[in-house]
XYZ file of C-alpha atoms in Angstrom:
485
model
C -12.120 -90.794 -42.663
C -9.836 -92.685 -44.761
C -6.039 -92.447 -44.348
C -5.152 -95.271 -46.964
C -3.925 -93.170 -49.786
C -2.592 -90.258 -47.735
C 0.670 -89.087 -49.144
C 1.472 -86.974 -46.174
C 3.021 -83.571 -46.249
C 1.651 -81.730 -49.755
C 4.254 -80.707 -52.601
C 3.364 -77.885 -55.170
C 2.575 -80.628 -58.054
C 0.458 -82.128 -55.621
C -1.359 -79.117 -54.318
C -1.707 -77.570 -57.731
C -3.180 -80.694 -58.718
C -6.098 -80.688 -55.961
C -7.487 -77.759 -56.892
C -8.860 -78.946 -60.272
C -11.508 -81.364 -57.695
C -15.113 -79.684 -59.536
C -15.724 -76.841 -57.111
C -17.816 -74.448 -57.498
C -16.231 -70.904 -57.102
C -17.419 -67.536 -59.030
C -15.592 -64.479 -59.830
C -17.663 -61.245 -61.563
C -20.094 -63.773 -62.554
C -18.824 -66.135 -64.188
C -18.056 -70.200 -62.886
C -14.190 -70.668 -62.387
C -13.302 -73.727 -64.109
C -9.860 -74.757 -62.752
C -8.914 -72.180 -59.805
C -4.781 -72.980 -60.746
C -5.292 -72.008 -64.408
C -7.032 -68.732 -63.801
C -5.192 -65.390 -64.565
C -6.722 -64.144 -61.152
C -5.660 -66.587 -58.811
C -2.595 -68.186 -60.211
C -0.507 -65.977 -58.696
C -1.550 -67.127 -55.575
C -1.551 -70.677 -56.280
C 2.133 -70.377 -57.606
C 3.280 -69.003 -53.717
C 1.945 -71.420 -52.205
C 3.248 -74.097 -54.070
C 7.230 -72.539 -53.643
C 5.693 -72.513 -50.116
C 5.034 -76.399 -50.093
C 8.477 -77.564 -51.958
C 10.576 -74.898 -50.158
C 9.515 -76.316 -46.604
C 10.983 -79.443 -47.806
C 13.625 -78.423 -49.992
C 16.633 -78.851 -47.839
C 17.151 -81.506 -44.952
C 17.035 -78.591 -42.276
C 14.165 -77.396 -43.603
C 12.347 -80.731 -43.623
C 13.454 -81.069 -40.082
C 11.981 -78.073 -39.090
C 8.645 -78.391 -40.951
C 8.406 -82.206 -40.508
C 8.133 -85.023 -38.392
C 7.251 -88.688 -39.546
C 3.657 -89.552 -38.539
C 3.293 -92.474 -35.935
C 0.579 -93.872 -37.411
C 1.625 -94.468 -41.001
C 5.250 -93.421 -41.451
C 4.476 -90.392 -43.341
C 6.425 -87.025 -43.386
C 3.674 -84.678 -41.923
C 3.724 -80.828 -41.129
C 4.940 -80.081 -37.541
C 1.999 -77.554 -37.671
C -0.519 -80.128 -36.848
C 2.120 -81.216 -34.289
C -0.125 -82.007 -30.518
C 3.038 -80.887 -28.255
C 3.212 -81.985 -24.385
C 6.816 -81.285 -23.826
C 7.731 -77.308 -23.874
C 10.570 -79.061 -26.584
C 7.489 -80.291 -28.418
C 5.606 -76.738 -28.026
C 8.754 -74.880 -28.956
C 9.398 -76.945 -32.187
C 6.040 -76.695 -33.283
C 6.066 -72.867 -33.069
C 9.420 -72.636 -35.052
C 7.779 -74.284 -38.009
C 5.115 -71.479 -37.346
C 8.144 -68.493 -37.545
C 9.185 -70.333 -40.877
C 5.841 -70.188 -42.311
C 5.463 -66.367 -41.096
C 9.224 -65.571 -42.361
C 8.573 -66.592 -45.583
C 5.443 -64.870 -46.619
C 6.569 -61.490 -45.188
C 3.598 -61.963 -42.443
C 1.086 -61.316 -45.204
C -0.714 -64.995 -45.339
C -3.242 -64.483 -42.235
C -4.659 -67.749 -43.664
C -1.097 -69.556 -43.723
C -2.246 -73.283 -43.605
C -0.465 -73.394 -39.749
C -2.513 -71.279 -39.156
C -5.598 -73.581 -39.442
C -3.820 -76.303 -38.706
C -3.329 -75.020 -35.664
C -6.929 -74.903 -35.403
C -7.911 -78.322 -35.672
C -4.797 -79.002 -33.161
C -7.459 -76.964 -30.506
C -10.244 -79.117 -31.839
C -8.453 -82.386 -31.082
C -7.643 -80.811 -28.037
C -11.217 -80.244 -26.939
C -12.730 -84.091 -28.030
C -13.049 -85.728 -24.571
C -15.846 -82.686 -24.026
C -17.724 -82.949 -27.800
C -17.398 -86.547 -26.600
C -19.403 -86.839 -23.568
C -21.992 -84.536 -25.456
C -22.701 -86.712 -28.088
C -21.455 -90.419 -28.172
C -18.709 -90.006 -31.653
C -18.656 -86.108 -31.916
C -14.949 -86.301 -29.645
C -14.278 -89.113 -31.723
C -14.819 -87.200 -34.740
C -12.592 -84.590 -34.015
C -9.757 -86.924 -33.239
C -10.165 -88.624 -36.728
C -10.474 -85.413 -38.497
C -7.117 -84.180 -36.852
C -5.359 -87.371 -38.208
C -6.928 -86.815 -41.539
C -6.193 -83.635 -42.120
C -2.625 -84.210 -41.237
C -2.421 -86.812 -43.248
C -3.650 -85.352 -46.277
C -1.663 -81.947 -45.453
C -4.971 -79.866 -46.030
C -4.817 -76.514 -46.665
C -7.891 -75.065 -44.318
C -10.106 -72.047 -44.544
C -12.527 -70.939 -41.654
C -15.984 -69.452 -42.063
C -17.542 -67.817 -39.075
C -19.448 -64.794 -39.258
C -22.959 -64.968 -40.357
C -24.247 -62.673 -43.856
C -24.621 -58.900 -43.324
C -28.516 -58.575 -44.061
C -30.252 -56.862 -41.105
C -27.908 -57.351 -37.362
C -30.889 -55.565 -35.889
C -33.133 -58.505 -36.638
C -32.932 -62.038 -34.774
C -32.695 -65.344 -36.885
C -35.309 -66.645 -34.781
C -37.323 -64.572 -36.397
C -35.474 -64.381 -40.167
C -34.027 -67.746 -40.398
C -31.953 -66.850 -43.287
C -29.503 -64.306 -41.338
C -27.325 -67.431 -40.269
C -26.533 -71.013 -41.229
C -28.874 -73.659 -39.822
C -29.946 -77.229 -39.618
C -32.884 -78.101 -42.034
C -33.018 -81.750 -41.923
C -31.193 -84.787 -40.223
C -31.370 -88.356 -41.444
C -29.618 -91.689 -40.770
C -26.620 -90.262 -43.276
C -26.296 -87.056 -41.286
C -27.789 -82.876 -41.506
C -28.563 -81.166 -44.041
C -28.151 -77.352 -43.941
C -29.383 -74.014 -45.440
C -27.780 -70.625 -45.181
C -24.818 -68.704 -45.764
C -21.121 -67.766 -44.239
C -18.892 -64.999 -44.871
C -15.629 -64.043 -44.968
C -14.206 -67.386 -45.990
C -10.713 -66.338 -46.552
C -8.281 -68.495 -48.671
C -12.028 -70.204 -49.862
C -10.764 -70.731 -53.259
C -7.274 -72.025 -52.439
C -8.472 -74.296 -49.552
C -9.137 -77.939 -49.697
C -12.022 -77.331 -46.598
C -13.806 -75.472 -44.696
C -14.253 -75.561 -40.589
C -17.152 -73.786 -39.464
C -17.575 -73.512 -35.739
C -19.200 -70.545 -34.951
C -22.012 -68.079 -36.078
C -23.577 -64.647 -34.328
C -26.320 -66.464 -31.856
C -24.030 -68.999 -30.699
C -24.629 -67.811 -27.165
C -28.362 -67.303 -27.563
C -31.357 -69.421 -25.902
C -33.250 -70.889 -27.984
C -30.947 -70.753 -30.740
C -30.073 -74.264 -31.030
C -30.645 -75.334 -34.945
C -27.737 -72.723 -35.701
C -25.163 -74.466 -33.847
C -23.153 -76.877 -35.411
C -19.372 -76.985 -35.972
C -18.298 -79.085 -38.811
C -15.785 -79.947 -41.667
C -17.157 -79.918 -45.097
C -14.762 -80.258 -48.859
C -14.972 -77.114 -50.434
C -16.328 -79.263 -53.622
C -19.342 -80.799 -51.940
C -22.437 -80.481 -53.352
C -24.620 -77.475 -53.052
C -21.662 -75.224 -51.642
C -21.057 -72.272 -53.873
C -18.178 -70.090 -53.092
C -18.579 -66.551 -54.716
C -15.284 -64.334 -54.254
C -14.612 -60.653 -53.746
C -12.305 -58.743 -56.575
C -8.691 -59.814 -57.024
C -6.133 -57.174 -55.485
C -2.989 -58.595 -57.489
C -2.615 -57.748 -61.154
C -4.662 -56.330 -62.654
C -2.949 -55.141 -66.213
C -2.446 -51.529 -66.273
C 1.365 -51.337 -66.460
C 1.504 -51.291 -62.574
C 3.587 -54.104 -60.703
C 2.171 -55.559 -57.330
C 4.447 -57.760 -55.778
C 2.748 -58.491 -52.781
C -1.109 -58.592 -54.207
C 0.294 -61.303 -57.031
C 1.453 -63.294 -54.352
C -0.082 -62.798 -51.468
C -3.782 -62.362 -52.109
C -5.454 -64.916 -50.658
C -9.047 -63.864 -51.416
C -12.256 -63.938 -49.289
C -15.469 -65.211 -50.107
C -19.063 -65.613 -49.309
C -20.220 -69.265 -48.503
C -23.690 -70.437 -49.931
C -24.664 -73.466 -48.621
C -27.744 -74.501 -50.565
C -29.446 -77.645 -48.321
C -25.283 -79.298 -48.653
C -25.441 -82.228 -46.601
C -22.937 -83.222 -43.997
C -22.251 -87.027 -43.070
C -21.909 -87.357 -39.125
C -18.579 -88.282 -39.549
C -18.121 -84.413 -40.075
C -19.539 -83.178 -37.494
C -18.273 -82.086 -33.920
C -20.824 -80.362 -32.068
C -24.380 -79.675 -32.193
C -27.009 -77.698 -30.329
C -25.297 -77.139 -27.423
C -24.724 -72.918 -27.131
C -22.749 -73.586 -23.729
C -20.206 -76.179 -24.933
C -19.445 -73.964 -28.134
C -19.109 -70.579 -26.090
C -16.559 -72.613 -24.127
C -14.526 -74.432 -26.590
C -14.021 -71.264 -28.717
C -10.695 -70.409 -26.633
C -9.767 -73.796 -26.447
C -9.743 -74.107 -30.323
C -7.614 -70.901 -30.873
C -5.122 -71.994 -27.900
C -2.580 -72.867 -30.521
C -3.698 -70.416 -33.558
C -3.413 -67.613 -31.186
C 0.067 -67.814 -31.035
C 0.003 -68.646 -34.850
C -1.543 -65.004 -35.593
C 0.826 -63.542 -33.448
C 3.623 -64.619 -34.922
C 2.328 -63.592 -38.386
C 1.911 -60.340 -37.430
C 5.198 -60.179 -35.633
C 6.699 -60.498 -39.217
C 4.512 -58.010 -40.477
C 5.547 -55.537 -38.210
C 9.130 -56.140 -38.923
C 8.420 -55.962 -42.778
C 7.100 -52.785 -42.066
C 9.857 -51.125 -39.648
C 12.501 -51.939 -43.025
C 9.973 -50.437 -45.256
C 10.019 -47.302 -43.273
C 13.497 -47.082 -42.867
C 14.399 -47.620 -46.324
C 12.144 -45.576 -47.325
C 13.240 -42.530 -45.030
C 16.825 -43.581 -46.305
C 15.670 -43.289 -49.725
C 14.725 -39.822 -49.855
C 17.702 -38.599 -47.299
C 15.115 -37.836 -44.142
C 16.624 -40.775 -42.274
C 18.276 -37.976 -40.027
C 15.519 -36.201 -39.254
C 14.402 -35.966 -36.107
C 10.888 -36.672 -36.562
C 11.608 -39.623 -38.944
C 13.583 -41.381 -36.482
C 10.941 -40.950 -34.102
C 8.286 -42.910 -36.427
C 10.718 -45.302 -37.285
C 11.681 -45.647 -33.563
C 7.538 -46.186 -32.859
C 7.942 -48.647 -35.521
C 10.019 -50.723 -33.977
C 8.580 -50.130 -30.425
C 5.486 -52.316 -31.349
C 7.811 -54.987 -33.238
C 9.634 -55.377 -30.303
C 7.026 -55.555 -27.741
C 5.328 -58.169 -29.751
C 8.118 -60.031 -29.760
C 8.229 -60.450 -25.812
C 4.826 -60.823 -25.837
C 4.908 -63.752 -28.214
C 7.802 -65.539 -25.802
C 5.958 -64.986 -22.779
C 3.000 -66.803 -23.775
C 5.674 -69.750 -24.804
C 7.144 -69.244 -21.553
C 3.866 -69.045 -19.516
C 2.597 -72.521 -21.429
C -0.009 -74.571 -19.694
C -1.509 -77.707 -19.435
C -4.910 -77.976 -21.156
C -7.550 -80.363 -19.685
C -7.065 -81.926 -22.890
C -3.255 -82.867 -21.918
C -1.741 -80.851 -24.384
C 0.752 -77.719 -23.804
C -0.657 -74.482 -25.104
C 0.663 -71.077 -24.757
C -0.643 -69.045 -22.376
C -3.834 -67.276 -23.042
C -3.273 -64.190 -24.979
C -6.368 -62.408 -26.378
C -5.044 -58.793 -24.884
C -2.231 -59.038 -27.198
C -4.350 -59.944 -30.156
C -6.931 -56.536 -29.415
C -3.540 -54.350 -28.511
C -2.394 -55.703 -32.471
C -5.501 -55.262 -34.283
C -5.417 -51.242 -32.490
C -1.455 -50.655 -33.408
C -1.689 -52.365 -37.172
C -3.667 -49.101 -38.207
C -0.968 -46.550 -36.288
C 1.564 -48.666 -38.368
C 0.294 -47.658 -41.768
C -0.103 -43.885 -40.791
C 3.300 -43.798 -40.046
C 4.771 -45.288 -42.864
C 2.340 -42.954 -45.002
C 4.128 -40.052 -43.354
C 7.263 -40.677 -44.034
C 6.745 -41.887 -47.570
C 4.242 -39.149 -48.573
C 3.707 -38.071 -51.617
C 6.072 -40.256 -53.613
C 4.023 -43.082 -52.354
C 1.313 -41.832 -55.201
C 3.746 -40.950 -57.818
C 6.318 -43.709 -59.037
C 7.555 -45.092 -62.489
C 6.173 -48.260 -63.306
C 8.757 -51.300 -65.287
C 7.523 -49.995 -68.624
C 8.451 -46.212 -67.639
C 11.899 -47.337 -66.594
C 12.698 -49.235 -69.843
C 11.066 -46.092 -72.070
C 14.457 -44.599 -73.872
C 12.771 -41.451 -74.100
C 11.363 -40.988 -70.575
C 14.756 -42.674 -68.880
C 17.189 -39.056 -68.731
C 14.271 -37.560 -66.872
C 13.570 -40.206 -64.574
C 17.118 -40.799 -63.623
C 17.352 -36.976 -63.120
C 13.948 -36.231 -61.467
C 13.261 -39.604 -59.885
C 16.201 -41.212 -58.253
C 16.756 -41.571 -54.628
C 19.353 -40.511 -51.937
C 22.084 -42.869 -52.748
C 19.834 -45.300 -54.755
C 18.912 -45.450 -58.479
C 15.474 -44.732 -59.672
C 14.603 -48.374 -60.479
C 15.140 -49.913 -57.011
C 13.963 -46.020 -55.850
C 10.286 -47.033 -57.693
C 9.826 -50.395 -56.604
C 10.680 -50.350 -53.020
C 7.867 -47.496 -53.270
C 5.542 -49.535 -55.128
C 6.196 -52.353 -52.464
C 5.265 -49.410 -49.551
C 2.168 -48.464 -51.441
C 0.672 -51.865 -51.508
C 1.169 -51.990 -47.656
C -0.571 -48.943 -47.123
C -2.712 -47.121 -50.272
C -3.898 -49.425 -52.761
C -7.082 -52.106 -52.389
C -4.421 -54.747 -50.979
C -3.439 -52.418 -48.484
C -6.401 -51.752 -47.246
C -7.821 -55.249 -47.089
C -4.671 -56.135 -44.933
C -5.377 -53.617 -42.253
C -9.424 -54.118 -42.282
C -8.742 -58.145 -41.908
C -5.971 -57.013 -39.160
C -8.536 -54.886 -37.265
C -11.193 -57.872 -38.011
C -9.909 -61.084 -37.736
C -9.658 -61.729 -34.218
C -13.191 -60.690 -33.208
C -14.486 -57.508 -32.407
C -12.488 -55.780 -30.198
C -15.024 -53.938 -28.518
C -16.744 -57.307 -27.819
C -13.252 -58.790 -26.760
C -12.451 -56.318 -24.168
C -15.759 -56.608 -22.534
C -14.499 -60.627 -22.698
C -11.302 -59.721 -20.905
C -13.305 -57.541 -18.045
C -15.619 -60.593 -17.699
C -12.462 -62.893 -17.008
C -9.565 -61.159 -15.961
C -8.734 -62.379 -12.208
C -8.568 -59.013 -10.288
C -8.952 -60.840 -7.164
C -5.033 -60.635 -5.383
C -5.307 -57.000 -5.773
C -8.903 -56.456 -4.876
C -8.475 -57.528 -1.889
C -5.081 -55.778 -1.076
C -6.944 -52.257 -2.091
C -9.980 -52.863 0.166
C -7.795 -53.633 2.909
C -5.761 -50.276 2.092
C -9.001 -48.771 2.181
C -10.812 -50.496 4.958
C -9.369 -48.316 7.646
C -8.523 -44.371 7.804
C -6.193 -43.032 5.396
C -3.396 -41.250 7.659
C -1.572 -37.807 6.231
């Protein structure tokens, strides 16, 4: 994969730029020509380019977001850092914080967070390696390209919704397969969903689909990276959830809605250059934790600054409207920050606990309890801020109401706050009601509850692995002789 003309870390110009590369991406059926110019998704596309020019903006934030590459000399992100030194691990997780910080934990797609992702792939080459003579190989090269380039990643894992009672060895169409293979590569058939940040994403990793672990099942799987403007991929997207042009402000959708999107792959071939793994259900089921080592921690973090976003939200809220002193208030917020906090020491003891992956890197510890325990909470979060906002949450002013000379005597008298005016009164409401009422909201919490995996599934995971051993065997000695009064 060539490295010749990389540029290293990405700039807004340049990312802004990138996005007008002939991909094929629909919204309410129609072809999007340039994804930056559209009303629907510029929003978007303007965050994350004050993302890309902020990181770099002053000399401590290049520091903290940068490191020159050994290779070329370029300025590359410090997400696709490979630490082996807990200095290493620790830097490369406060470039994580900044990323987290500055989007108000709403980007689960934050490019370190994929990043991080192909970190756990170049962790796991020496093992696609002795599979297949290249496929480690591969995943080294892709790792330096990636970095090189800055890409901004999406992931697309879960297989289409038509029948989950069925098998694909009997429908081949419920998951993505290999159709053909020639000297150039595979060529494959199917579809992928949800691909968040599809539209905004330079390409796509896919390295895992719903028979993964199931004999027989070979032709569906592959892991590979494919441009989101190859040919034959069509990327159709859900509705917007920022503006939408009925007077109504949303601050958080505009920005922060990074959209999700079904994956058609109609016979798009993929050079073997791309690809990491094939048709080996074992080796996949294996390297799935090894490939999250690093993005684990990445999620975590994210929703770390979600929580806090939340805890001020409630409390300015409850401030607002004069219940701060209420008991019951200060128990929610107290809940509030309760989960924030125990987060937070979750988050450093994985750091803390770091360890040595056969691939010689430093990863936190493993942490998937932590990820089920968030995806529970995240929904408890949003009733509680509901309760203390209540009503109001429905029933604010929007800009043009505020600046109506007519309706302004009544909305300063009927509208205002406890010690706050009605226009900051409406829009840190209409900030609270995007977390938790309107179609952002709600897509925040679903992908919250979602994006880790099934919980259900997970747990079972945990049961399966958990080392119970040390305290087995202390309880059947407690139990192996008569139980004196």
């Amino acid at each position: 994969m060539d490295i010749s003309n990389a540029l290293g870390v990405m700039t807004g110009e340049r990312y802004r730029a990138s996005l007008d590369d002939g991909r094929e991406v629909w919204l309410a059926g129609e072809r999007v020509a340039n994804v930056a110019e559209h009303p629907a998704f510029r929003g978007v596309v303007d965050e994350f380019a004050r993302l890309f020019d902020l990181r770099i903006e002053s000399e401590a934030d290049r520091e903290l977001n940068t490191f020159l590459s050994p290779e070329t000399g370029n300025p590359v992100s410090r997400s696709y850092a490979l630490p082996r030194t807990r200095e290493e691990l620790r830097a490369k997780f406060a470039a994580s914080e900044w990323w987290m910080r500055e989007s108000l934990g709403q980007l689960g797609r934050s490019p370190d967070f994929m990043a991080n992702v192909v970190v756990g792939l170049y962790d796991y080459h020496e093992e696609l390696e002795r599979e297949r003579e290249g496929f480690g190989a591969n995943a080294v090269n892709y790792h330096r390209y990636a970095m090189e380039h800055d890409l901004v990643l999406t992931h697309a894992l879960g297989d289409p919704q038509i029948d989950r009672s069925a098998s694909p060895l009997d429908d081949p169409d419920l998951a993505l397969r290999v159709v053909e293979k020639n000297e150039r590569g595979v060529v494959i058939r199917g579809a992928k969903q949800l691909a968040t940040l599809a539209p905004f994403s330079h390409e796509v990793l896919v390295y895992l689909n719903a028979v993964t672990a199931m004999r027989g099942a070979e032709e569906f799987v592959l892991w590979f990276a494919l441009p989101m403007n190859a040919k034959g991929l069509k990327i159709l997207c859900r509705e917007p959830l920022g503006e939408r042009g009925n007077g109504h402000s949303h601050p958080l959708g505009r920005r922060f809605d990074e959209q999700d999107a079904m994956l058609f792959f109609d016979d798009v071939e993929i050079p073997w250059e791309r690809l990491f793994l094939l048709e080996n259900n074992l080796l996949a089921v294996k390297g799935l934790s090894r490939l999250n080592a690093w993005s684990m921690q990445s999620t975590h973090i994210r929703f770390h600054e979600r929580l806090r976003l939340f805890v001020s939200v409630a409390a300015m809220l409850a401030e607002s409207i004069g219940v701060n002193a209420f008991r019951g208030i200060q128990e929610n917020v107290g809940e509030l920050i309760s989960y924030a906090e125990t987060l937070r020491l979750g988050i450093a003891g994985a750091e803390a606990s770091a360890v040595t992956t056969p691939g010689g890197l430093l990863a936190p510890a493993p942490s998937y309890g932590l990820g089920f325990w968030s995806a529970d909470v995240s929904a408890r979060v949003v009733e509680l801020v509901r309760r203390i906002g209540a009503s109001g949450l429905i029933m604010q002013p929007t800009e043009a109401d505020l600046a109506a000379p007519e309706l302004r005597p009544f909305l300063e008298k009927y509208m205002r706050g406890h010690d706050i005016d009605v226009d900051r009164k409406a829009r840190l409401f209409r900030v609270a009601w995007e977390l938790v009422g309107d179609g952002f909201g709600s897509r925040q919490e679903l992908y919250e509850y979602l994006h880790r995996g099934d919980p259900g599934a997970g747990r079972t995971r945990l049961l399966r692995t958990y080392d119970r051993s040390e305290v087995d065997a202390r309880l059947t000695e407690l139990i192996s002789a008569p139980l004196h009064a």
